[in-house]
Coordinates of C-alpha atoms and ligand atoms in Angstrom, one line a residue:
M1 CA 0.0 0.0 0.0
K2 CA 1.1 3.5 -0.8
E3 CA 2.0 5.5 2.3
K4 CA -0.3 8.5 3.0
F5 CA 1.0 11.8 1.8
I6 CA -1.1 14.9 1.7
P7 CA 0.6 17.8 -0.2
Y8 CA 0.3 21.4 0.9
G9 CA -1.6 22.3 -2.3
R10 CA -3.0 20.5 -5.3
Q11 CA -5.0 21.2 -8.5
D12 CA -8.4 19.9 -9.3
I13 CA -8.9 18.9 -12.9
D14 CA -12.2 17.3 -14.0
E15 CA -13.6 15.9 -17.2
E16 CA -15.0 19.2 -18.2
D17 CA -11.5 20.8 -17.9
I18 CA -10.0 18.0 -20.0
K19 CA -12.7 18.4 -22.7
A20 CA -12.0 22.2 -22.8
V21 CA -8.3 21.5 -23.5
V22 CA -9.0 18.7 -26.1
D23 CA -11.5 21.0 -27.9
V24 CA -8.7 23.6 -28.5
L25 CA -6.3 20.9 -29.7
R26 CA -8.8 20.0 -32.4
S27 CA -9.4 23.7 -33.3
D28 CA -7.6 26.1 -35.7
Y29 CA -5.8 28.1 -33.0
L30 CA -3.4 26.7 -30.4
T31 CA -2.2 30.2 -29.5
T32 CA -3.2 33.8 -30.2
G33 CA -6.8 32.6 -30.9
P34 CA -10.2 33.4 -29.6
K35 CA -9.8 31.7 -26.1
I36 CA -7.4 34.4 -25.0
D37 CA -10.0 37.2 -25.4
E38 CA -12.7 35.0 -23.8
F39 CA -10.6 34.2 -20.8
E40 CA -9.6 37.8 -20.3
K41 CA -13.2 39.1 -20.6
K42 CA -14.5 36.5 -18.1
F43 CA -11.7 37.1 -15.7
A44 CA -12.1 40.9 -15.8
E45 CA -15.8 40.4 -15.2
Y46 CA -15.2 38.1 -12.3
V47 CA -12.8 40.5 -10.4
G48 CA -14.7 43.6 -11.5
A49 CA -11.9 45.2 -13.5
K50 CA -12.2 47.0 -16.8
Y51 CA -9.3 45.2 -18.5
A52 CA -7.4 41.9 -18.1
V53 CA -4.3 40.8 -19.9
A54 CA -3.4 37.1 -20.0
I55 CA 0.3 36.4 -19.8
S56 CA 2.6 33.4 -19.6
N57 CA 2.8 33.2 -15.7
G58 CA 2.5 35.2 -12.5
T59 CA 6.1 36.3 -12.7
A60 CA 5.7 37.7 -16.2
A61 CA 2.6 39.5 -14.9
L62 CA 4.7 41.2 -12.2
H63 CA 7.4 42.0 -14.8
G64 CA 4.8 43.5 -17.1
A65 CA 3.2 45.5 -14.3
C66 CA 6.6 47.0 -13.3
Y67 CA 7.3 47.8 -17.0
A68 CA 4.0 49.5 -17.4
A69 CA 4.5 51.4 -14.2
G70 CA 7.7 52.8 -15.8
I71 CA 10.0 51.3 -13.2
G72 CA 13.6 51.8 -14.3
K73 CA 17.1 52.5 -13.0
G74 CA 17.1 54.6 -9.8
D75 CA 13.5 53.9 -9.0
E76 CA 12.6 52.3 -5.6
V77 CA 9.7 49.9 -5.2
I78 CA 8.5 49.0 -1.7
T79 CA 7.4 45.4 -1.0
T80 CA 7.3 42.8 1.7
P81 CA 10.1 40.3 2.4
I82 CA 7.4 37.6 3.2
T83 CA 6.7 36.6 -0.3
F84 CA 7.9 34.5 -3.2
A85 CA 11.1 36.0 -4.8
A86 CA 9.2 36.9 -8.0
S87 CA 7.6 39.9 -6.3
S88 CA 10.9 41.7 -5.9
N89 CA 12.7 40.1 -8.8
A90 CA 10.3 41.8 -11.2
V91 CA 11.6 45.2 -9.9
L92 CA 15.1 44.0 -10.6
Y93 CA 14.2 42.9 -14.1
C94 CA 13.3 46.5 -14.9
G95 CA 16.5 47.9 -13.3
G96 CA 14.7 49.2 -10.2
T97 CA 15.6 48.7 -6.6
P98 CA 13.3 46.6 -4.3
V99 CA 13.0 48.1 -0.8
F100 CA 11.6 45.8 1.9
A101 CA 9.1 47.1 4.5
D102 CA 8.3 45.1 7.6
I103 CA 5.1 43.1 8.2
D104 CA 2.2 43.6 10.6
P105 CA 2.7 40.7 13.0
K106 CA -1.1 40.2 13.3
T107 CA -2.0 39.9 9.6
Y108 CA 1.5 38.9 8.3
N109 CA 0.9 41.4 5.5
I110 CA 3.1 44.5 4.7
D111 CA 2.4 47.2 7.4
P112 CA 1.4 50.6 6.0
Q113 CA 3.3 52.4 8.8
E114 CA 6.5 50.5 7.8
I115 CA 5.9 51.5 4.1
R116 CA 5.9 55.2 5.2
K117 CA 9.3 54.7 6.9
K118 CA 10.8 53.4 3.6
I119 CA 9.6 56.2 1.3
T120 CA 12.3 58.4 -0.3
A121 CA 12.3 60.9 -3.2
N122 CA 13.1 57.8 -5.4
T123 CA 10.1 55.7 -4.4
K124 CA 7.9 55.0 -7.4
A125 CA 5.6 52.1 -6.6
I126 CA 4.4 49.8 -3.9
I127 CA 3.9 46.0 -4.4
P128 CA 1.6 44.8 -1.6
V129 CA 1.3 41.0 -1.6
H130 CA -2.0 39.6 -0.3
Y131 CA -0.1 36.9 1.7
T132 CA -2.0 33.6 2.1
G133 CA -5.0 35.3 0.4
Q134 CA -5.8 37.8 3.1
P135 CA -6.1 41.3 1.5
C136 CA -3.6 43.9 2.7
D137 CA -4.8 47.1 4.4
M138 CA -5.6 48.7 1.0
D139 CA -7.3 51.9 2.4
E140 CA -4.1 52.9 4.1
I141 CA -1.9 51.8 1.2
I142 CA -4.1 53.9 -1.2
K143 CA -3.8 56.8 1.1
I144 CA 0.0 56.6 1.1
A145 CA 0.1 56.1 -2.7
K146 CA -2.0 59.3 -3.2
E147 CA 0.1 61.3 -0.8
Y148 CA 3.4 60.4 -2.5
N149 CA 2.1 59.8 -6.1
L150 CA 3.0 56.1 -6.1
I151 CA 1.7 53.3 -8.3
I152 CA 0.1 50.3 -6.6
I153 CA 0.8 46.9 -8.1
E154 CA -1.0 44.2 -6.1
D155 CA 0.6 40.8 -6.2
A156 CA -2.5 38.7 -5.9
A157 CA -1.0 35.3 -6.7
H158 CA -2.6 34.2 -3.4
G159 CA -5.6 36.5 -3.6
L160 CA -7.9 35.3 -6.4
G161 CA -11.5 35.3 -5.0
A162 CA -10.6 37.3 -1.9
D163 CA -12.5 40.5 -1.2
Y164 CA -11.7 43.6 0.7
K165 CA -14.5 45.6 2.3
G166 CA -16.9 44.3 -0.4
R167 CA -14.6 44.7 -3.4
K168 CA -12.9 41.8 -5.1
I169 CA -9.2 41.8 -5.2
G170 CA -8.2 42.7 -8.8
S171 CA -10.4 45.8 -9.0
I172 CA -8.6 48.0 -6.5
G173 CA -5.0 49.0 -7.2
D174 CA -3.5 50.4 -10.4
M175 CA -2.6 46.9 -11.5
T176 CA -3.2 43.5 -9.9
T177 CA -1.3 40.3 -10.9
F178 CA -2.4 36.7 -10.6
S179 CA -0.8 33.3 -11.1
F180 CA -2.3 30.1 -12.4
H181 CA 0.4 27.7 -11.2
P182 CA -1.2 24.4 -10.1
V183 CA -1.0 25.2 -6.4
K184 CA -2.9 28.5 -6.8
H185 CA -6.7 28.9 -6.8
I186 CA -7.3 28.0 -10.4
T187 CA -4.7 26.6 -12.8
T188 CA -3.7 26.6 -16.5
G189 CA -0.5 24.6 -15.9
E190 CA 1.5 27.8 -16.2
G191 CA -0.3 31.1 -16.6
G192 CA -0.9 34.6 -15.3
M193 CA -3.1 37.7 -15.6
I194 CA -2.9 41.4 -15.0
T195 CA -6.0 43.4 -14.3
T196 CA -6.3 47.2 -14.5
N197 CA -9.0 49.9 -14.9
D198 CA -6.5 52.1 -16.8
E199 CA -6.5 52.1 -20.6
E200 CA -3.0 53.5 -20.9
L201 CA -1.5 50.8 -18.7
Y202 CA -3.6 48.2 -20.6
N203 CA -2.1 49.3 -23.9
K204 CA 1.4 49.1 -22.5
L205 CA 0.8 45.6 -21.2
I206 CA -0.6 44.4 -24.5
L207 CA 2.6 45.6 -26.3
F208 CA 4.9 44.2 -23.6
R209 CA 3.4 40.7 -23.9
T210 CA 4.2 40.4 -27.6
H211 CA 7.7 41.8 -28.3
G212 CA 6.5 45.4 -28.3
I213 CA 5.0 44.6 -31.7
T214 CA 1.7 46.0 -33.0
R215 CA -0.5 45.8 -36.1
D216 CA -2.9 48.4 -34.7
K217 CA -3.3 51.0 -37.4
I218 CA -3.6 54.0 -35.1
M219 CA -0.3 53.1 -33.4
L220 CA 1.8 52.6 -36.6
H221 CA 4.3 55.3 -37.5
N222 CA 4.2 54.3 -41.2
Q223 CA 0.7 54.3 -42.5
E224 CA 1.6 53.7 -46.2
E225 CA 2.7 50.0 -46.1
G226 CA 0.5 47.0 -47.1
P227 CA -1.6 44.6 -45.0
W228 CA 1.5 42.5 -44.0
Y229 CA 2.9 45.5 -42.1
Y230 CA 3.6 45.7 -38.4
E231 CA 6.0 47.7 -36.2
Q232 CA 7.9 47.1 -33.1
L233 CA 7.4 50.2 -30.9
V234 CA 9.1 49.2 -27.7
L235 CA 11.2 46.3 -26.4
G236 CA 8.8 43.6 -25.3
Y237 CA 8.9 39.9 -24.7
N238 CA 7.2 36.7 -25.8
Y239 CA 5.0 36.3 -22.7
R240 CA 1.9 35.0 -24.5
M241 CA -0.4 32.5 -23.0
T242 CA -1.7 29.8 -25.3
D243 CA -5.3 29.1 -26.3
I244 CA -4.9 25.6 -24.7
Q245 CA -4.1 27.3 -21.4
C246 CA -6.8 29.9 -21.7
S247 CA -9.5 27.3 -22.5
L248 CA -8.5 25.4 -19.3
G249 CA -8.6 28.7 -17.4
I250 CA -12.2 29.5 -18.6
S251 CA -13.3 26.0 -17.5
Q252 CA -11.5 26.4 -14.1
L253 CA -12.9 29.9 -13.5
K254 CA -16.4 28.4 -13.4
K255 CA -15.4 26.4 -10.3
L256 CA -13.5 29.2 -8.5
D257 CA -16.3 30.2 -6.1
G258 CA -16.7 26.6 -5.1
Y259 CA -13.0 26.3 -4.5
V260 CA -12.8 29.4 -2.4
M261 CA -15.8 28.3 -0.3
K262 CA -14.2 24.9 0.3
R263 CA -10.9 26.5 1.3
R264 CA -12.7 28.8 3.7
E265 CA -14.5 25.8 5.3
I266 CA -11.2 23.9 5.8
A267 CA -9.5 27.0 7.3
E268 CA -12.5 27.3 9.6
R269 CA -12.1 23.7 10.8
Y270 CA -8.4 24.2 11.3
N271 CA -9.1 27.4 13.3
K272 CA -11.5 25.6 15.6
A273 CA -9.2 22.6 16.1
F274 CA -6.1 24.7 16.8
E275 CA -7.3 27.8 18.6
N276 CA -6.6 26.5 22.1
I277 CA -3.4 24.5 21.5
E278 CA -0.6 25.9 23.5
G279 CA 2.4 27.1 21.5
M280 CA 0.4 27.5 18.3
I281 CA -0.8 30.8 16.8
I282 CA -3.5 30.5 14.2
P283 CA -3.9 33.0 11.4
N284 CA -5.7 36.2 12.4
Q285 CA -8.2 37.7 10.0
A286 CA -8.7 41.5 10.0
E287 CA -12.2 42.9 10.0
G288 CA -13.7 43.2 6.5
H289 CA -10.8 41.3 4.9
H290 CA -12.1 38.1 3.4
S291 CA -9.3 35.8 2.6
S292 CA -9.3 33.3 -0.3
W293 CA -7.1 31.1 1.8
H294 CA -4.4 30.1 -0.6
L295 CA -2.3 29.0 2.4
Y296 CA -3.0 28.0 6.0
V297 CA 0.1 29.1 8.0
I298 CA 0.5 28.3 11.7
Q299 CA 3.1 29.9 13.9
L300 CA 4.9 28.1 16.6
D301 CA 5.3 30.2 19.8
G302 CA 7.0 30.2 23.1
K303 CA 9.1 27.1 24.1
I304 CA 8.4 25.1 21.0
K305 CA 9.3 27.9 18.5
S306 CA 13.0 26.8 18.6
A307 CA 11.8 23.2 17.8
R308 CA 10.3 24.2 14.4
K309 CA 12.8 22.0 12.4
E310 CA 12.0 18.9 14.5
I311 CA 8.3 19.5 14.4
F312 CA 8.5 20.1 10.6
N313 CA 10.4 16.9 10.1
Q314 CA 7.9 14.9 12.3
L315 CA 5.0 16.3 10.3
R316 CA 6.7 15.3 7.0
T317 CA 7.4 11.8 8.4
A318 CA 3.7 11.6 9.3
G319 CA 2.8 12.2 5.7
L320 CA 2.0 15.9 5.7
G321 CA 3.5 17.9 2.8
V322 CA 4.1 20.8 5.1
N323 CA 6.1 23.7 3.8
V324 CA 7.5 27.1 4.9
H325 CA 6.2 30.3 3.2
Y326 CA 8.4 32.2 3.1
I327 CA 12.0 32.7 3.8
P328 CA 12.5 36.5 3.9
V329 CA 13.5 37.3 0.3
Y330 CA 16.6 39.3 1.3
Y331 CA 18.1 36.2 3.1
F332 CA 18.9 34.7 -0.3
P333 CA 22.6 34.8 -1.4
Y334 CA 21.7 36.7 -4.5
Y335 CA 20.1 39.5 -2.6
Q336 CA 22.9 39.5 0.0
G337 CA 25.2 39.9 -2.9
L338 CA 23.3 43.0 -3.9
G339 CA 24.0 44.4 -0.5
Y340 CA 20.8 43.6 1.4
T341 CA 21.5 42.7 5.0
K342 CA 19.8 40.6 7.7
G343 CA 18.0 42.5 10.4
Q344 CA 16.2 45.1 8.2
C345 CA 12.7 43.7 8.9
P346 CA 12.9 42.2 12.4
K347 CA 9.2 41.3 12.6
A348 CA 9.3 39.4 9.3
E349 CA 12.4 37.6 10.6
E350 CA 10.7 36.7 13.9
F351 CA 7.7 35.4 12.0
Y352 CA 9.8 33.3 9.6
E353 CA 11.4 31.5 12.6
G354 CA 8.1 30.0 13.7
I355 CA 6.0 29.3 10.6
I356 CA 4.7 26.1 9.0
T357 CA 2.3 25.8 6.1
L358 CA -0.3 23.1 6.5
P359 CA -2.0 21.2 3.6
L360 CA -5.0 23.2 2.2
F361 CA -6.7 22.5 -1.2
P362 CA -10.3 22.1 -2.3
T363 CA -10.2 18.4 -3.0
M364 CA -9.1 17.5 0.5
T365 CA -11.4 14.8 2.0
D366 CA -12.9 14.9 5.5
E367 CA -10.5 12.1 6.3
D368 CA -7.5 14.2 5.0
I369 CA -8.6 17.2 7.1
E370 CA -9.0 15.0 10.2
Y371 CA -5.7 13.4 9.6
V372 CA -3.9 16.7 9.4
I373 CA -5.6 18.0 12.6
E374 CA -4.8 14.8 14.5
K375 CA -1.1 14.7 13.4
V376 CA -0.5 18.4 14.0
I377 CA -1.9 18.3 17.5
K378 CA -0.1 15.2 18.3
V379 CA 3.3 16.4 17.1
V380 CA 3.0 19.9 18.6
K381 CA 1.9 18.6 22.0
S382 CA 4.7 16.0 22.2
Ligands
PLP1 C1 3.2 31.9 -7.3 C2 3.6 33.3 -7.0 C3 4.2 34.2 -7.9 C4 4.7 33.7 -9.2 O1 3.8 33.1 -10.1 P1 4.3 32.1 -11.2 O2 3.0 31.9 -12.0 O3 4.8 30.9 -10.5 O4 5.3 32.8 -12.0 C5 4.4 35.5 -7.5 N1 4.2 35.9 -6.3 C6 3.6 35.1 -5.4 C7 3.3 35.7 -4.0 C8 3.4 33.8 -5.6 O5 2.9 33.0 -4.7

């Protein structure tokens, strides 16, 4: 018999998804066909944004957003260290400088007061990350952005389906980026999306996604050439998503609300089971912030905090695909080589020392959930 192993995240692909992919394989367009537009329209509608741009992955989405925001050499962009490296790498791709602001130890999200401390004359943008799916304090972040004329790029790789004071994530900041990697809320294998309400940003993103090339008559410098003619206007990339992926995305999007509901249910069960366990801190939810629960992260506290490694190993041995999200980005040798030093975000560093991500995905069975609860309590208490 195969030993029990419950991963921390897993996709759900049903027959309808498979049919959606196969239908495209039998059609005329494998890429740059009608499924791109359809996915973009439906996605924009879902989050309540004017425009959506499908792009090859969540990292390319961040790269595109930084490009469209005009980030370049000398520009500083403030983000959180408790994120996947892509959030700040995108700034580096554009020649800008990531600046890390510390987290709020209650929500684990970037703390607006810490953002204020990091603002200089060179600050150009803020990249709040809706860590685990809990929306950041957007009212405060918007206030700061207005005060200093900064662009907001929300990294919502965890936040699809979340809402903030009645508004869906994806409709709030200047641009919002999403990922469709298999551990995220919906998947297209690899894939990403940028949403915006700003037409100018939208036009920049469209160019950026395909080499900076356009056939759009009104944008061409030379109006005299024939129907074959196109122009490259800026330096873009090939960051296109395929019709195969977009068709899968359209099919997955139909199930998103159900997925989010299931994630919320599981998180609720974990909360109840763990709320009174000594040495364990459960994730705190701010008033009016409705998480989409990409991750369920517990924090070890007090005497057992220093035993994180042993506890982690015991949970793995028990068949739980536990993980740690995240190592503060500036700990990495690459960032240290750029001159970032440890100690700059002490609350994030404290947080990192105690965290463990538990399995959470919509197809978990009752038996899986009970198994996780039982093993976690047993290991933490021993
Ligand atoms: C997954 C993720 C990304 C990158 O998305 P990819 O589609 O894997 O490129 C960026 N930021 C965060 C916070 C993520 O979790």
